[in-house]
Amino acid sequence: MRSFSHLNARTVSEAIAALVQFDGRARLNAGGTELFGALKDEFLPEYPEAVINIKSIKGLEYIKEEKGHLRIGALTKLSVLSESRLLRERYGALAEAAHAVAGPQIRNVATIGGNLCQDVRCCYYRYPRHIGGPINCARKGNGPCLAVNGDNRNHAIFAGRKCFAVCPSDTAVALALYDAQLVVVGPQGERQIAVRDFYTPIENLLQRTEIVREILIPAVTGTVTQSFSKFALRTPIDFAIVSVASLITLEDGICTDARIVLGAVAHNPHRALEAEEFLRGCRLDVEVSRQAGEFAIREAKPLSKNAFKIQIAKTLVSRAIFGQPAGFVLKGNFSETTSSTQMCSGKH
Amino acid sequence: MSDITVREKNKKISQAKRVTLIINGEQRNLEIGHLPHQVETTHTLLHTLRETLGLTGTKLTCDNGACGSCTVLMDGKAILSCMTLTVECGGKDITTIEGLKDRDTGALDPLQQSFIDHTAFQCGFCTPGIIMSAKALLNENSTPTEVQVKEALSGNFCRCISHYQVVRAVMAVSEGGA
Ligand SMILES: Cc1cc2nc3c(=O)[nH]c(=O)nc-3n(C[C@H](O)[C@H](O)[C@H](O)COP(=O)(O)OP(=O)(O)OC[C@H]3O[C@@H](n4cnc5c(N)ncnc54)[C@H](O)[C@@H]3O)c2cc1C
Ligand code: SF4
Ligand code: FES
Ligand code: FES
């Protein structure tokens, strides 16, 4: 990698001070599993002058239950989230989403903060400098989006604008399901941003001098069934082609509330509002779940080569609501998830 | 004075001068700097192991977090040394493939012997990484099921299709194993 200064921050304020001092030309490093890919491939117009290690900040690794909320420290590792009993029992979609990220070695070091702040995976955007890149495009503020007329198999099928890269984060899909907030700290103090609003078509809302300190999840209550399933080809290295998280409240077999979020189909985790609306008041059966799948993709506008995602999204949504998931139903032995679509359901 | 030097002057946290870590049971005190024997801030643990310390058992393949051939143990857990900065390894306990043999007798670890007995490789390039991932699993769970072995090895790729023999080799040393 090209040279950079390296600092170990001991506190959140030290990290912010260092970001300010480098005037935004520094990058935070948590697990490094995304950052070093970016620095090695040098696809961004600016190379950082400094890397600021935030693993040296004490006390940012926790999962805590508190009055009406679950709080997760930004440095909490994905392996810890996926194995947490509390999460498995009450926030199963998040545990499953954390488990769906990459392979074991990556989950052992990758953090939830880094997972949420990672950059997009568009093949043009990330094309490496050392094999003929980098390639300029709309997201880099230079030229049009190349995916529109090019290889857009992995791009958005909803609400594309300027840039059609999809939000790559698996945990963001589960967190959007719970209406989670990011607690972000910067030189001006602290603010909260809903995970659902965090991603815009061209970037995320984090300023160059800000750091994500924790994730705040409103407590999940009542009798709910939740699931997260991800369709990918080679799970340990591939990002989602489509993923779906669902949270269904049932009373006597009737759906009283439904939340459905699709991943890897838009620049943000995409709420399937029409499908949710349709499901309220329905008795769940095969036909209803099929129709919900149709509602979930009604607004989709695929690009030239990614209409196949619609079929996958439809199938994942109807399976999330009713019937057998393609993969594995979570029943307590959590280490046994191996198939490419994973699903969990828990009642409490 | 250039921008950078102004910033250097106002720097609140200073860059570390050394990093001390344990590699295969031996404490290593490495200087941070630009000389050949020193560690640069940009060096990955993989680079330091191979190029600075001569421990070439750990393999470099994709250098991008995707293949698992650079897997080592950090405080007992399998991690990718190609995505880890050496300067961030202070106080860590690292084990590489070279560190598995018995330190007194030099005898191979039973897991290594089992790979030989089952011919669990062809070219062998992925093997050190696979053995380290398997070792991490066996440290936590000495009686894994086949499904757990496959899950633990899911981040290690092999181009020679040694997977079947690998799973057998690992199951053979699992206490409840085949
Ligand atoms: C082979 C491979 C497969 C992968 N598969 C998946 C996948 O299936 N799903 C998925 O979601 N991801 C995947 N990833 C991407 C990545 O590994 C994960 O997203 C991981 O969770 C990133 O976490 P990290 O702590 O390593 O982040 P880092 O690399 O440390 O950071 C990522 C970015 O976030 C910023 N950042 C980190 N922490 C903070 C913070 N607290 N506040 C503000 N900014 C911060 C960093 O500056 C950097 O820009 C994969 C990566 C690889 C190499
Ligand atoms: S999808 Fe976004 S990142 Fe990819 S080429 Fe288009 S503008 Fe660039
Ligand atoms: S060389 Fe580290 S994962 Fe491939
Ligand atoms: S034995 Fe050749 S890559 Fe695995």
Coordinates of C-alpha atoms and ligand atoms in Angstrom, one line a residue:
Chain A
M1 CA 0.0 0.0 0.0
R2 CA 1.1 3.6 -0.6
S3 CA 2.4 5.3 2.5
F4 CA 0.2 6.8 5.2
S5 CA 0.7 8.1 8.7
H6 CA -0.7 5.8 11.3
L7 CA -2.4 6.8 14.6
N8 CA -4.0 4.8 17.4
A9 CA -6.9 6.8 18.8
R10 CA -7.6 6.0 22.5
T11 CA -11.0 7.8 22.7
V12 CA -13.8 8.9 20.4
S13 CA -12.7 12.5 20.8
E14 CA -9.1 11.7 19.9
A15 CA -10.3 10.0 16.7
I16 CA -12.4 13.1 15.9
A17 CA -9.5 15.4 16.7
A18 CA -7.3 13.4 14.3
L19 CA -9.9 13.5 11.6
V20 CA -10.2 17.3 12.0
Q21 CA -6.5 17.7 12.1
F22 CA -6.1 15.9 8.7
D23 CA -9.0 18.0 7.4
G24 CA -10.9 14.9 6.3
R25 CA -7.9 13.4 4.5
A26 CA -7.7 10.5 7.0
R27 CA -9.7 7.3 7.2
L28 CA -10.8 5.4 10.3
N29 CA -9.9 1.8 10.5
A30 CA -12.0 -0.6 12.5
G31 CA -11.7 -4.3 11.2
G32 CA -9.9 -3.1 8.1
T33 CA -11.6 -5.8 5.9
E34 CA -13.1 -3.2 3.6
L35 CA -10.7 -0.3 4.1
F36 CA -7.5 -2.2 3.0
G37 CA -9.2 -3.5 0.0
A38 CA -9.9 0.1 -1.0
L39 CA -6.4 1.3 -0.2
K40 CA -4.7 -1.6 -2.0
D41 CA -6.7 -1.1 -5.1
E42 CA -6.4 2.7 -5.0
F43 CA -9.7 3.3 -6.9
L44 CA -10.6 6.5 -5.1
P45 CA -9.5 9.9 -6.4
E46 CA -8.0 10.7 -3.0
Y47 CA -5.6 8.6 -1.1
P48 CA -5.7 9.2 2.7
E49 CA -2.7 10.9 4.4
A50 CA -3.4 9.0 7.6
V51 CA -5.1 5.9 8.9
I52 CA -6.6 6.2 12.3
N53 CA -7.0 2.9 14.2
I54 CA -10.2 3.0 16.3
K55 CA -9.8 -0.6 17.7
S56 CA -7.6 1.1 20.3
I57 CA -10.7 2.9 21.7
K58 CA -11.8 1.1 24.8
G59 CA -15.5 0.5 25.6
L60 CA -17.0 0.5 22.1
E61 CA -17.7 -3.2 22.0
Y62 CA -21.0 -4.0 23.7
I63 CA -24.6 -5.3 23.3
K64 CA -26.7 -3.7 26.0
E65 CA -30.4 -3.8 26.8
E66 CA -31.7 -0.5 28.2
K67 CA -35.1 1.1 28.7
G68 CA -36.9 0.3 25.5
H69 CA -33.7 0.0 23.5
L70 CA -30.9 -2.3 22.5
R71 CA -27.6 -0.5 22.2
I72 CA -24.7 -1.9 20.2
G73 CA -21.2 -0.4 20.3
A74 CA -19.8 0.4 16.8
L75 CA -16.7 -1.8 17.4
T76 CA -18.8 -4.9 18.2
K77 CA -17.6 -7.7 16.0
L78 CA -19.9 -9.5 13.5
S79 CA -18.8 -12.9 15.0
V80 CA -20.0 -11.7 18.4
L81 CA -23.3 -10.4 17.0
S82 CA -24.0 -13.6 15.2
E83 CA -23.3 -15.8 18.2
S84 CA -25.0 -13.5 20.8
R85 CA -27.8 -15.4 22.6
L86 CA -29.7 -12.2 23.2
L87 CA -29.7 -11.4 19.5
R88 CA -30.5 -14.9 18.5
E89 CA -33.5 -14.9 20.8
R90 CA -34.9 -11.4 20.2
Y91 CA -33.2 -9.8 17.2
G92 CA -32.7 -12.9 15.1
A93 CA -32.7 -11.1 11.8
L94 CA -29.7 -9.1 12.9
A95 CA -27.8 -12.1 14.2
E96 CA -28.5 -13.9 10.9
A97 CA -27.5 -10.8 8.8
A98 CA -24.2 -10.6 10.7
H99 CA -23.6 -14.2 10.1
A100 CA -24.3 -13.8 6.4
V101 CA -21.4 -11.4 6.0
A102 CA -18.3 -13.0 4.3
G103 CA -16.4 -15.9 6.0
P104 CA -15.4 -16.7 9.6
Q105 CA -11.9 -15.0 9.5
I106 CA -13.5 -11.7 8.3
R107 CA -16.4 -11.9 10.9
N108 CA -13.8 -12.4 13.6
V109 CA -12.4 -8.9 13.0
A110 CA -15.1 -7.0 11.0
T111 CA -17.2 -4.5 13.1
I112 CA -20.8 -3.5 12.7
G113 CA -19.7 0.2 12.4
G114 CA -17.4 -0.7 9.5
N115 CA -20.2 -2.9 7.9
L116 CA -22.5 0.1 7.9
C117 CA -20.0 2.6 6.6
Q118 CA -18.4 0.4 3.9
D119 CA -18.2 1.8 0.3
V120 CA -20.2 0.3 -2.6
R121 CA -19.1 -2.7 -4.6
C122 CA -19.8 -1.5 -8.2
C123 CA -17.3 -3.2 -10.5
Y124 CA -16.6 0.1 -12.3
Y125 CA -16.2 2.1 -9.2
R126 CA -13.8 -0.4 -7.5
Y127 CA -11.8 -1.2 -10.6
P128 CA -8.1 -1.4 -9.4
R129 CA -5.5 1.2 -10.4
H130 CA -2.8 -1.5 -10.9
I131 CA -4.7 -3.2 -13.6
G132 CA -5.6 -0.3 -15.8
G133 CA -7.9 1.7 -13.5
P134 CA -9.1 3.7 -11.8
I135 CA -12.3 4.3 -13.7
N136 CA -14.2 7.6 -13.3
C137 CA -17.9 7.7 -13.0
A138 CA -20.8 9.7 -11.5
R139 CA -20.1 8.5 -8.0
K140 CA -16.6 9.9 -8.2
G141 CA -18.0 13.2 -9.5
N142 CA -16.5 12.7 -12.9
G143 CA -18.6 11.6 -15.9
P144 CA -21.7 9.5 -16.3
C145 CA -22.7 6.2 -14.6
L146 CA -21.1 3.4 -16.6
A147 CA -23.3 0.7 -15.3
V148 CA -26.4 2.1 -17.0
N149 CA -25.2 0.9 -20.4
G150 CA -22.7 -1.6 -19.1
D151 CA -22.6 -4.5 -16.7
N152 CA -25.4 -3.7 -14.3
R153 CA -26.3 -7.3 -13.1
N154 CA -25.5 -6.4 -9.5
H155 CA -27.1 -2.9 -9.5
A156 CA -30.3 -1.3 -8.3
I157 CA -33.7 -2.3 -9.4
F158 CA -35.4 0.4 -7.4
A159 CA -35.2 4.2 -7.3
G160 CA -31.9 4.6 -9.1
R161 CA -30.7 8.1 -9.6
K162 CA -27.2 9.2 -10.9
C163 CA -25.5 6.2 -9.3
F164 CA -27.1 2.7 -9.4
A165 CA -24.8 1.0 -7.0
V166 CA -26.6 -0.9 -4.2
C167 CA -26.0 -0.6 -0.4
P168 CA -23.7 -3.6 0.2
S169 CA -24.2 -3.9 3.9
D170 CA -26.1 -7.0 5.2
T171 CA -26.5 -5.7 8.7
A172 CA -28.1 -2.4 7.4
V173 CA -31.0 -4.5 6.0
A174 CA -31.8 -6.0 9.4
L175 CA -31.2 -2.7 11.2
A176 CA -33.6 -0.9 8.8
L177 CA -36.2 -3.6 9.7
Y178 CA -36.0 -2.5 13.4
D179 CA -36.0 1.2 12.6
A180 CA -32.5 1.5 14.1
Q181 CA -30.6 4.8 14.5
L182 CA -26.9 5.4 14.1
V183 CA -25.4 7.6 16.9
V184 CA -22.8 9.7 15.1
V185 CA -20.3 12.0 16.8
G186 CA -18.3 14.8 15.2
P187 CA -16.7 18.1 16.1
Q188 CA -20.1 19.7 16.5
G189 CA -21.4 17.0 18.9
E190 CA -23.7 14.1 18.5
R191 CA -26.6 13.4 16.2
Q192 CA -28.7 10.4 15.3
I193 CA -29.4 9.2 11.7
A194 CA -31.9 6.5 10.9
V195 CA -30.2 3.6 9.1
R196 CA -32.9 3.9 6.5
D197 CA -32.0 7.5 5.7
F198 CA -28.2 7.0 6.0
Y199 CA -27.6 6.0 2.4
T200 CA -28.2 8.4 -0.5
P201 CA -27.7 7.4 -4.1
I202 CA -24.3 9.0 -4.3
E203 CA -22.8 8.6 -0.7
N204 CA -23.7 8.1 2.9
L205 CA -24.5 10.9 5.3
L206 CA -21.4 10.6 7.4
Q207 CA -19.2 13.8 7.3
R208 CA -15.4 13.2 6.9
T209 CA -14.9 14.3 10.5
E210 CA -17.5 12.1 12.0
I211 CA -17.5 8.7 13.6
V212 CA -20.3 6.2 14.3
R213 CA -20.3 5.5 18.0
E214 CA -23.2 3.2 18.5
I215 CA -26.4 1.7 17.0
L216 CA -29.6 2.2 18.8
I217 CA -32.4 -0.3 18.2
P218 CA -36.0 0.2 19.5
A219 CA -36.9 -2.9 21.5
V220 CA -38.7 -5.5 19.6
T221 CA -41.9 -6.5 21.5
G222 CA -45.0 -8.6 21.1
T223 CA -45.3 -11.9 19.3
V224 CA -43.2 -11.5 16.2
T225 CA -41.6 -13.8 13.6
Q226 CA -38.5 -12.4 12.1
S227 CA -36.2 -13.6 9.3
F228 CA -33.2 -12.6 7.2
S229 CA -32.4 -14.5 4.1
K230 CA -29.7 -13.7 1.6
F231 CA -29.3 -15.0 -1.9
A232 CA -25.6 -15.1 -3.0
L233 CA -23.6 -17.4 -5.1
R234 CA -20.5 -18.2 -3.0
T235 CA -21.5 -17.1 0.5
P236 CA -18.0 -16.5 2.0
I237 CA -16.9 -14.0 -0.6
D238 CA -20.0 -12.8 -2.5
F239 CA -22.2 -10.0 -1.6
A240 CA -26.0 -10.3 -1.6
I241 CA -27.7 -10.5 -5.0
V242 CA -30.9 -9.9 -3.1
S243 CA -31.6 -10.2 0.6
V244 CA -34.8 -9.9 2.6
A245 CA -35.5 -9.2 6.2
S246 CA -39.0 -9.5 7.7
L247 CA -40.8 -8.9 10.9
I248 CA -44.3 -10.2 11.1
T249 CA -46.7 -9.8 14.0
L250 CA -49.4 -12.4 14.1
E251 CA -52.5 -12.7 16.2
D252 CA -54.5 -16.0 15.8
G253 CA -52.9 -16.5 12.4
I254 CA -53.9 -13.0 11.2
C255 CA -51.1 -10.6 10.4
T256 CA -51.6 -7.5 12.4
D257 CA -48.3 -5.8 11.4
A258 CA -45.6 -6.5 8.8
R259 CA -42.3 -5.0 8.0
I260 CA -40.3 -6.1 5.0
V261 CA -37.0 -4.8 3.9
L262 CA -35.1 -5.7 0.7
G263 CA -31.3 -5.5 0.5
A264 CA -29.0 -5.2 -2.6
V265 CA -31.9 -3.8 -4.7
A266 CA -31.4 0.0 -4.1
H267 CA -28.9 2.5 -2.8
N268 CA -30.5 2.0 0.7
P269 CA -32.3 -0.9 2.5
H270 CA -35.6 -0.8 0.6
R271 CA -38.9 -0.9 2.6
A272 CA -41.6 -2.9 0.7
L273 CA -44.4 -0.6 1.9
E274 CA -47.0 -1.9 -0.5
A275 CA -46.5 -5.5 0.5
E276 CA -46.6 -4.5 4.2
E277 CA -49.9 -2.7 3.6
F278 CA -51.3 -5.6 1.8
L279 CA -50.4 -8.1 4.5
R280 CA -52.0 -6.2 7.4
G281 CA -55.2 -8.1 8.2
C282 CA -54.5 -11.1 6.1
R283 CA -54.5 -14.7 7.2
L284 CA -51.1 -15.9 6.0
D285 CA -51.2 -18.7 3.5
V286 CA -49.3 -19.7 0.3
E287 CA -51.4 -17.5 -1.9
V288 CA -51.1 -14.4 0.3
S289 CA -47.4 -14.8 0.5
R290 CA -47.2 -15.1 -3.2
Q291 CA -49.2 -11.9 -3.6
A292 CA -47.0 -10.1 -1.1
G293 CA -44.0 -11.1 -3.2
E294 CA -45.7 -9.4 -6.2
F295 CA -46.5 -6.3 -4.2
A296 CA -42.9 -6.1 -3.0
I297 CA -41.5 -5.7 -6.6
R298 CA -44.3 -3.7 -8.2
E299 CA -42.4 -0.5 -8.4
A300 CA -39.2 -2.1 -9.6
K301 CA -37.5 -0.7 -12.7
P302 CA -34.7 -3.0 -13.6
L303 CA -31.7 -2.0 -15.7
S304 CA -30.8 -3.8 -18.9
K305 CA -29.3 -6.9 -17.3
N306 CA -30.7 -7.3 -13.8
A307 CA -34.4 -8.1 -14.2
F308 CA -33.5 -11.6 -12.7
K309 CA -33.3 -9.9 -9.4
I310 CA -37.0 -9.3 -9.4
Q311 CA -37.7 -13.0 -9.6
I312 CA -35.3 -13.6 -6.7
A313 CA -36.8 -10.8 -4.6
K314 CA -40.3 -12.1 -5.2
T315 CA -39.4 -15.6 -4.1
L316 CA -37.4 -14.5 -1.0
V317 CA -40.3 -12.3 0.1
S318 CA -43.0 -14.9 -0.2
R319 CA -40.7 -17.5 1.6
A320 CA -40.0 -15.0 4.4
I321 CA -43.8 -14.7 5.0
F322 CA -44.9 -18.2 4.6
G323 CA -43.6 -21.6 3.8
Q324 CA -40.2 -23.2 3.8
P325 CA -37.1 -21.1 3.4
A326 CA -34.7 -22.4 0.8
G327 CA -32.0 -22.6 3.4
F328 CA -32.2 -23.4 7.0
V329 CA -34.7 -22.6 9.8
L330 CA -33.0 -21.5 12.9
K331 CA -33.8 -23.6 15.9
G332 CA -31.1 -23.1 18.4
N333 CA -28.0 -24.7 16.8
F334 CA -26.8 -21.6 15.2
S335 CA -23.5 -22.8 13.8
E336 CA -25.3 -25.1 11.4
T337 CA -26.1 -22.5 8.7
T338 CA -24.3 -23.4 5.6
S339 CA -26.6 -22.9 2.7
S340 CA -26.7 -19.8 0.5
T341 CA -30.1 -18.6 1.7
Q342 CA -30.4 -18.4 5.4
M343 CA -33.4 -17.8 7.5
C344 CA -34.4 -17.7 11.0
S345 CA -37.6 -17.4 12.8
G346 CA -38.1 -16.9 16.5
K347 CA -41.1 -16.4 18.6
H348 CA -41.2 -14.7 22.0
Chain B
M1 CA 6.1 25.5 5.8
S2 CA 3.9 23.1 3.9
D3 CA 0.4 22.1 5.0
I4 CA 1.6 18.7 6.0
T5 CA 4.3 20.0 8.3
V6 CA 1.9 22.4 10.0
R7 CA -0.4 19.5 10.6
E8 CA 2.5 17.3 11.9
K9 CA 3.3 20.0 14.4
N10 CA -0.2 20.2 15.8
K11 CA -0.5 16.5 16.0
K12 CA -2.2 15.4 19.2
I13 CA -1.6 11.7 19.0
S14 CA 1.8 10.7 17.8
Q15 CA 2.7 7.8 15.7
A16 CA 4.1 4.8 17.6
K17 CA 7.8 4.0 17.2
R18 CA 7.7 0.3 17.9
V19 CA 5.3 -2.6 18.0
T20 CA 5.8 -5.5 20.3
L21 CA 3.9 -8.8 19.6
I22 CA 4.3 -12.5 20.2
I23 CA 4.8 -14.7 17.2
N24 CA 4.8 -18.4 17.7
G25 CA 5.6 -18.0 21.4
E26 CA 8.5 -15.6 20.9
Q27 CA 8.3 -11.9 21.7
R28 CA 9.2 -9.7 18.8
N29 CA 10.0 -6.1 19.2
L30 CA 9.8 -4.4 15.8
E31 CA 10.8 -0.9 15.0
I32 CA 8.5 1.2 12.9
G33 CA 10.2 3.1 10.1
H34 CA 11.4 3.0 6.5
L35 CA 14.6 0.9 6.8
P36 CA 14.7 -2.6 5.4
H37 CA 14.6 -4.3 8.8
Q38 CA 11.8 -2.0 10.0
V39 CA 8.1 -2.3 9.7
E40 CA 6.3 0.4 7.6
T41 CA 2.9 1.7 8.8
T42 CA 1.5 0.3 5.6
H43 CA 2.9 -3.2 6.0
T44 CA 0.3 -6.0 6.5
L45 CA 1.0 -8.7 9.1
L46 CA 1.3 -11.0 6.1
H47 CA 4.1 -8.9 4.6
T48 CA 5.9 -8.7 7.9
L49 CA 5.7 -12.4 8.5
R50 CA 7.0 -13.3 5.1
E51 CA 9.4 -10.5 4.1
T52 CA 10.7 -9.1 7.4
L53 CA 10.7 -12.3 9.5
G54 CA 11.2 -14.9 6.9
L55 CA 8.2 -17.0 8.0
T56 CA 7.1 -17.9 4.5
G57 CA 4.7 -20.7 5.5
T58 CA 1.8 -18.2 5.5
K59 CA 0.8 -17.7 1.9
L60 CA 0.0 -14.6 -0.2
T61 CA -2.6 -15.2 -2.8
C62 CA -5.4 -12.7 -3.4
D63 CA -4.0 -10.1 -0.9
N64 CA -7.6 -8.8 -0.7
G65 CA -9.4 -10.8 2.0
A66 CA -11.1 -13.3 -0.3
C67 CA -9.2 -16.6 -0.3
G68 CA -8.1 -17.4 3.2
S69 CA -4.5 -18.6 2.3
C70 CA -3.0 -16.0 4.6
T71 CA -5.0 -17.2 7.7
V72 CA -3.1 -17.0 11.0
L73 CA -4.3 -17.2 14.6
M74 CA -4.6 -13.9 16.6
D75 CA -5.2 -14.6 20.3
G76 CA -6.5 -18.0 19.2
K77 CA -8.9 -16.8 16.5
A78 CA -8.5 -17.3 12.7
I79 CA -7.9 -13.9 11.0
L80 CA -6.6 -12.8 7.6
S81 CA -3.1 -11.5 7.9
C82 CA -3.4 -9.7 4.5
M83 CA -6.1 -7.4 5.9
T84 CA -4.3 -6.6 9.2
L85 CA -1.7 -3.9 9.8
T86 CA 1.4 -5.1 11.7
V87 CA 1.5 -1.7 13.6
E88 CA -2.0 -2.6 15.0
C89 CA -0.8 -6.0 16.4
G90 CA 0.8 -4.6 19.6
G91 CA 0.3 -7.1 22.5
K92 CA -1.3 -9.7 20.2
D93 CA -0.4 -13.4 20.3
I94 CA 0.1 -14.6 16.7
T95 CA 0.4 -18.3 15.6
T96 CA 1.4 -19.2 12.1
I97 CA 1.8 -22.6 10.5
E98 CA 5.5 -22.7 11.7
G99 CA 4.3 -22.4 15.3
L100 CA 2.1 -25.5 15.3
K101 CA 4.9 -28.1 15.8
D102 CA 5.9 -29.1 19.3
R103 CA 8.4 -26.5 20.5
D104 CA 10.5 -29.1 22.3
T105 CA 10.5 -32.1 20.1
G106 CA 9.8 -30.5 16.7
A107 CA 7.0 -33.1 16.2
L108 CA 4.2 -32.0 13.9
D109 CA 0.8 -31.1 15.4
P110 CA -1.6 -34.1 15.1
L111 CA -3.7 -31.9 12.7
Q112 CA -0.7 -31.4 10.4
Q113 CA 0.1 -35.2 10.5
S114 CA -3.5 -35.9 9.7
F115 CA -3.3 -33.8 6.6
I116 CA -0.2 -35.8 5.5
D117 CA -1.9 -39.1 6.3
H118 CA -5.0 -38.1 4.3
T119 CA -3.1 -36.5 1.5
A120 CA -5.3 -33.5 2.1
F121 CA -3.7 -31.3 -0.5
Q122 CA -2.5 -31.3 -4.1
C123 CA -0.3 -28.2 -4.8
G124 CA -0.5 -27.4 -1.1
F125 CA -0.7 -23.6 -1.5
C126 CA -4.0 -23.2 0.4
T127 CA -3.0 -25.8 3.0
P128 CA -1.3 -23.6 5.7
G129 CA -4.4 -21.3 5.7
I130 CA -6.8 -24.3 5.9
I131 CA -4.8 -25.9 8.7
M132 CA -4.9 -22.6 10.7
S133 CA -8.7 -22.2 10.3
A134 CA -9.2 -25.8 11.3
K135 CA -6.9 -25.3 14.3
A136 CA -8.9 -22.3 15.4
L137 CA -12.1 -24.4 15.3
L138 CA -10.5 -27.3 17.2
N139 CA -9.2 -25.0 19.9
E140 CA -12.8 -23.9 20.6
N141 CA -14.5 -27.1 19.9
S142 CA -12.5 -30.4 20.1
T143 CA -15.5 -32.5 18.8
P144 CA -16.9 -30.5 15.8
T145 CA -19.4 -32.1 13.5
E146 CA -18.8 -32.3 9.8
V147 CA -21.1 -29.3 9.3
Q148 CA -19.2 -27.2 11.8
V149 CA -15.9 -28.1 10.1
K150 CA -17.3 -27.0 6.7
E151 CA -18.6 -23.8 8.2
A152 CA -15.2 -23.1 9.9
L153 CA -13.4 -23.7 6.6
S154 CA -15.9 -21.8 4.4
G155 CA -13.5 -18.8 4.2
N156 CA -10.6 -20.9 2.7
F157 CA -10.5 -21.6 -1.0
C158 CA -8.7 -24.4 -2.7
R159 CA -8.2 -24.6 -6.5
C160 CA -7.2 -28.2 -6.4
I161 CA -10.4 -29.6 -4.9
S162 CA -8.7 -31.0 -1.8
H163 CA -11.9 -30.3 0.2
Y164 CA -13.0 -33.9 0.6
Q165 CA -9.7 -35.0 2.0
V166 CA -9.4 -31.9 4.1
V167 CA -12.7 -32.5 5.8
R168 CA -11.7 -36.2 6.5
A169 CA -8.3 -35.1 7.8
V170 CA -9.9 -32.6 10.3
M171 CA -12.7 -35.1 11.3
A172 CA -10.0 -37.7 12.0
V173 CA -8.4 -35.5 14.7
S174 CA -11.8 -34.3 16.1
E175 CA -12.2 -36.3 19.4
G176 CA -15.6 -37.5 18.5
G177 CA -14.4 -37.8 14.9
A178 CA -14.7 -40.5 12.2
Ligands
LIG1 C1 -14.1 -11.3 0.6 C2 -15.0 -10.3 1.3 C3 -16.4 -10.6 1.3 C4 -17.3 -9.7 1.9 N1 -18.6 -10.0 2.0 C5 -19.4 -9.1 2.6 C6 -20.8 -9.4 2.7 O1 -21.3 -10.5 2.3 N2 -21.6 -8.5 3.3 C7 -21.2 -7.4 3.8 O2 -22.0 -6.6 4.3 N3 -19.9 -7.0 3.7 C8 -19.0 -7.9 3.1 N4 -17.6 -7.5 3.0 C9 -17.2 -6.2 3.4 C10 -16.6 -6.0 4.8 O3 -15.7 -7.0 5.1 C11 -17.7 -6.0 5.8 O4 -18.6 -5.0 5.5 C12 -17.1 -5.6 7.2 O5 -18.2 -5.7 8.1 C13 -16.5 -4.2 7.3 O6 -16.2 -4.0 8.7 P1 -14.7 -3.5 9.2 O7 -14.8 -3.3 10.6 O8 -13.7 -4.5 8.7 O9 -14.6 -2.2 8.4 P2 -13.4 -1.3 7.9 O10 -12.7 -1.9 6.7 O11 -12.5 -1.0 9.1 O12 -14.1 0.1 7.6 C14 -15.0 0.2 6.4 C15 -15.3 1.7 6.2 O13 -16.0 2.2 7.3 C16 -15.3 3.2 8.0 N5 -15.6 3.0 9.4 C17 -15.3 1.9 10.1 N6 -15.8 2.0 11.4 C18 -16.3 3.3 11.4 C19 -17.0 4.0 12.5 N7 -17.2 3.5 13.7 N8 -17.4 5.2 12.2 C20 -17.3 5.8 11.0 N9 -16.7 5.1 10.0 C21 -16.2 3.9 10.2 C22 -13.9 3.1 7.6 O14 -13.2 4.3 7.6 C23 -14.0 2.5 6.2 O15 -14.2 3.6 5.2 C24 -16.7 -8.4 2.5 C25 -15.4 -8.2 2.4 C26 -14.5 -9.1 1.8 C27 -13.1 -8.7 1.7
SF4_2 S1 -23.3 2.5 -10.4 FE1 -22.5 4.3 -9.3 S2 -20.4 3.6 -8.8 FE2 -21.1 2.2 -10.5 S3 -20.5 3.2 -12.4 FE3 -22.5 4.0 -11.9 S4 -22.1 5.9 -10.8 FE4 -20.2 4.7 -10.7
FES3 S1 -4.2 -13.5 0.7 FE1 -5.4 -13.0 2.5 S2 -7.3 -13.7 2.0 FE2 -6.3 -14.1 0.2
FES4 S1 -4.2 -27.9 -2.7 FE1 -3.8 -26.5 -4.4 S2 -5.0 -24.7 -3.8 FE2 -5.6 -26.2 -2.3

